[in-house]
C-alpha positions as CSV (number, residue, x, y, z in Angstrom):
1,X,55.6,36.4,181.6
2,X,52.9,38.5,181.8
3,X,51.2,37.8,178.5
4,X,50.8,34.0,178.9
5,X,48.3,35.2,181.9
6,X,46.7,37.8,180.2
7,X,43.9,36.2,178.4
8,X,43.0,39.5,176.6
9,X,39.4,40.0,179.2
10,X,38.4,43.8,179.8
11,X,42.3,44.9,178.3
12,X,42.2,48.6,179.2
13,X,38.6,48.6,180.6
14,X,37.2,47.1,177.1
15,X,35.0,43.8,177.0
16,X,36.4,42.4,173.7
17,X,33.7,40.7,171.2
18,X,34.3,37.9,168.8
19,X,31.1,37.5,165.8
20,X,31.0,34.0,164.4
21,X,29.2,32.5,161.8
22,X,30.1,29.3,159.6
23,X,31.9,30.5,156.7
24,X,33.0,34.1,157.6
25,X,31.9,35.5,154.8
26,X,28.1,36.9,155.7
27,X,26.9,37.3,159.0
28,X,29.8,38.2,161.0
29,X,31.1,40.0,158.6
30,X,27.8,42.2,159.0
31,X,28.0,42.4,162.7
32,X,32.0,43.2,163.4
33,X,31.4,46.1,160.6
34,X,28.4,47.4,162.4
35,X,29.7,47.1,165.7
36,X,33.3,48.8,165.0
37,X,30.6,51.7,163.3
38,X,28.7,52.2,166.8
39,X,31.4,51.1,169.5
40,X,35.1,52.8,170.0
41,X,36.1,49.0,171.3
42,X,36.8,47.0,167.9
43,X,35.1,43.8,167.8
44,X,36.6,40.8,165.5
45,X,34.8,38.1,163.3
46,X,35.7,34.3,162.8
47,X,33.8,31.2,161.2
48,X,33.7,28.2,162.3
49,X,33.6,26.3,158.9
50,X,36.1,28.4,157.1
51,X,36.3,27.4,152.9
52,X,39.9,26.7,152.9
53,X,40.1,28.9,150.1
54,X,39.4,31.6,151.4
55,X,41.2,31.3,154.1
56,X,43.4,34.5,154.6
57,X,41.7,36.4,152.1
58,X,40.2,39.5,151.7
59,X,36.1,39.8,151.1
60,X,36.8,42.1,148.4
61,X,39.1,39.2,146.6
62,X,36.7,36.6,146.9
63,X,34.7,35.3,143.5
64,X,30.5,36.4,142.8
65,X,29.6,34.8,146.4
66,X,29.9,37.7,148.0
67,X,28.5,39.9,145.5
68,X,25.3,40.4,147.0
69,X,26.9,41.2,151.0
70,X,29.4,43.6,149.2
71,X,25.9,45.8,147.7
72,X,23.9,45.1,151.3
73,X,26.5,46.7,153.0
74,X,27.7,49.4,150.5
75,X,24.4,50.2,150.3
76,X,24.6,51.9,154.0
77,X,27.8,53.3,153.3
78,X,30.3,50.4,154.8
79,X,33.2,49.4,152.8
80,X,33.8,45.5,154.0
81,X,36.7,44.9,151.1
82,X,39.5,44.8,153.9
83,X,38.1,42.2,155.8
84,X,39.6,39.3,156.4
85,X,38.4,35.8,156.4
86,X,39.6,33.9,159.5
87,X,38.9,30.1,161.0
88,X,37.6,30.1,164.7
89,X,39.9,28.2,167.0
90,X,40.1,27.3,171.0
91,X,42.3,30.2,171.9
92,X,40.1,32.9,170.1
93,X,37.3,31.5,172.9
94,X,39.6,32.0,175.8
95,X,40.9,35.6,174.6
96,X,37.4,36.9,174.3
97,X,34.8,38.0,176.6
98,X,31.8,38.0,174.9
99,X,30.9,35.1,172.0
100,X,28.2,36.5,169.5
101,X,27.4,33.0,167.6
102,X,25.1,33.4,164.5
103,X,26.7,30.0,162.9
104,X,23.8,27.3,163.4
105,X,24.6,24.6,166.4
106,X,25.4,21.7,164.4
107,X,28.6,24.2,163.4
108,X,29.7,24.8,166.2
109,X,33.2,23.0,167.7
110,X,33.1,21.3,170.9
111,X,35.4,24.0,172.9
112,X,32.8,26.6,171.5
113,X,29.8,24.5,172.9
114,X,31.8,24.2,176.6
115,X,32.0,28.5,176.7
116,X,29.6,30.2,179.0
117,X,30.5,33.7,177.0
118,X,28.3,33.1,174.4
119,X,25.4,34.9,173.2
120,X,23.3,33.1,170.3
121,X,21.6,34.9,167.2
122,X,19.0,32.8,165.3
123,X,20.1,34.7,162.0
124,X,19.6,33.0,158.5
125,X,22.1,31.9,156.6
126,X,22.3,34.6,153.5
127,X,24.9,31.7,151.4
128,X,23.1,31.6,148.0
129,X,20.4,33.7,148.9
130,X,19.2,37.1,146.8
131,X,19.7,40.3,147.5
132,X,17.3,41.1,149.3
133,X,17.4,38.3,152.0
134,X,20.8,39.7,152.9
135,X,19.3,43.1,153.0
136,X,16.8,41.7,156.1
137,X,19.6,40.0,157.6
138,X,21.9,43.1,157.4
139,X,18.8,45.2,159.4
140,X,18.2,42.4,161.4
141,X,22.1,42.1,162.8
142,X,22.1,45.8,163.2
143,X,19.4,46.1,165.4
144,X,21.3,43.5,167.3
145,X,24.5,45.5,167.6
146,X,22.3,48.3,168.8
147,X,20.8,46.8,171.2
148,X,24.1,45.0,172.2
149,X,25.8,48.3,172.1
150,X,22.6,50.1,173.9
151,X,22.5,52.8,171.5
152,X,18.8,52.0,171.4
């Protein structure tokens, strides 16, 4: 059938994006939000060290960790409650055609390392950091999406 070839590149003219960090909780949370802002073409976000915990969840359902991401990003009027908290896996790197990877090197899984879609952000980690380190990260990954997104 059809959708076992389909790997999911340039469906109806649209180059598909994937944001991943470690935990999914921070920085690709940030960039998939600011991306679907700017770009008709919704973009997803993974981790690649997902706390099993969380796993499934919602960032609005998680405990005081993501206090401070919650304020960055309501602070320029983005409501990230509804997102969810998914594990990177093998497929995800096939069905994609660009790999935004803010999740330091040592994080990454081997079929993540083999891709030649990926695009790597040296981003700080904002785990455990104040709020306004994840206010500089939040600016910092949106002039990234701008530039991505040539709106700039």
């Amino acid at each position: 059938s059809s959708d076992i070839i389909d790997t999911g590149r340039q469906r109806n003219g649209k180059m598909r994006t994937l944001y991943i960090c470690r935990g999914n909780i921070g920085r690709s949370q940030i960039a998939r939000a600011f991306h679907n802002k700017y770009s008709q073409f919704k973009a997803d976000a993974v981790g690649t060290r997902v706390n099993k915990e969380f796993l499934g969840k919602k960032i609005g359902e998680l405990d005081e960790r993501v206090n401070n991401l919650i304020k960055c990003m309501s602070e320029v009027n983005i409501n990230i409650l509804e997102s969810k908290i998914t594990q990177l896996n093998d497929n995800m790197v096939d069905n994609y055609d660009r790999l935004i990877v803010m999740a330091e090197p040592d994080a990454w899984p081997d079929y993540l390392k083999k891709s030649n879609k990926i695009i790597y952000w040296n981003i700080g980690d904002p785990k455990g950091k104040d709020i306004e380190f994840h206010r500089y990260i939040r600016d910092e990954i949106k002039m990234n999406i701008k530039k991505l997104l040539f709106i700039i």
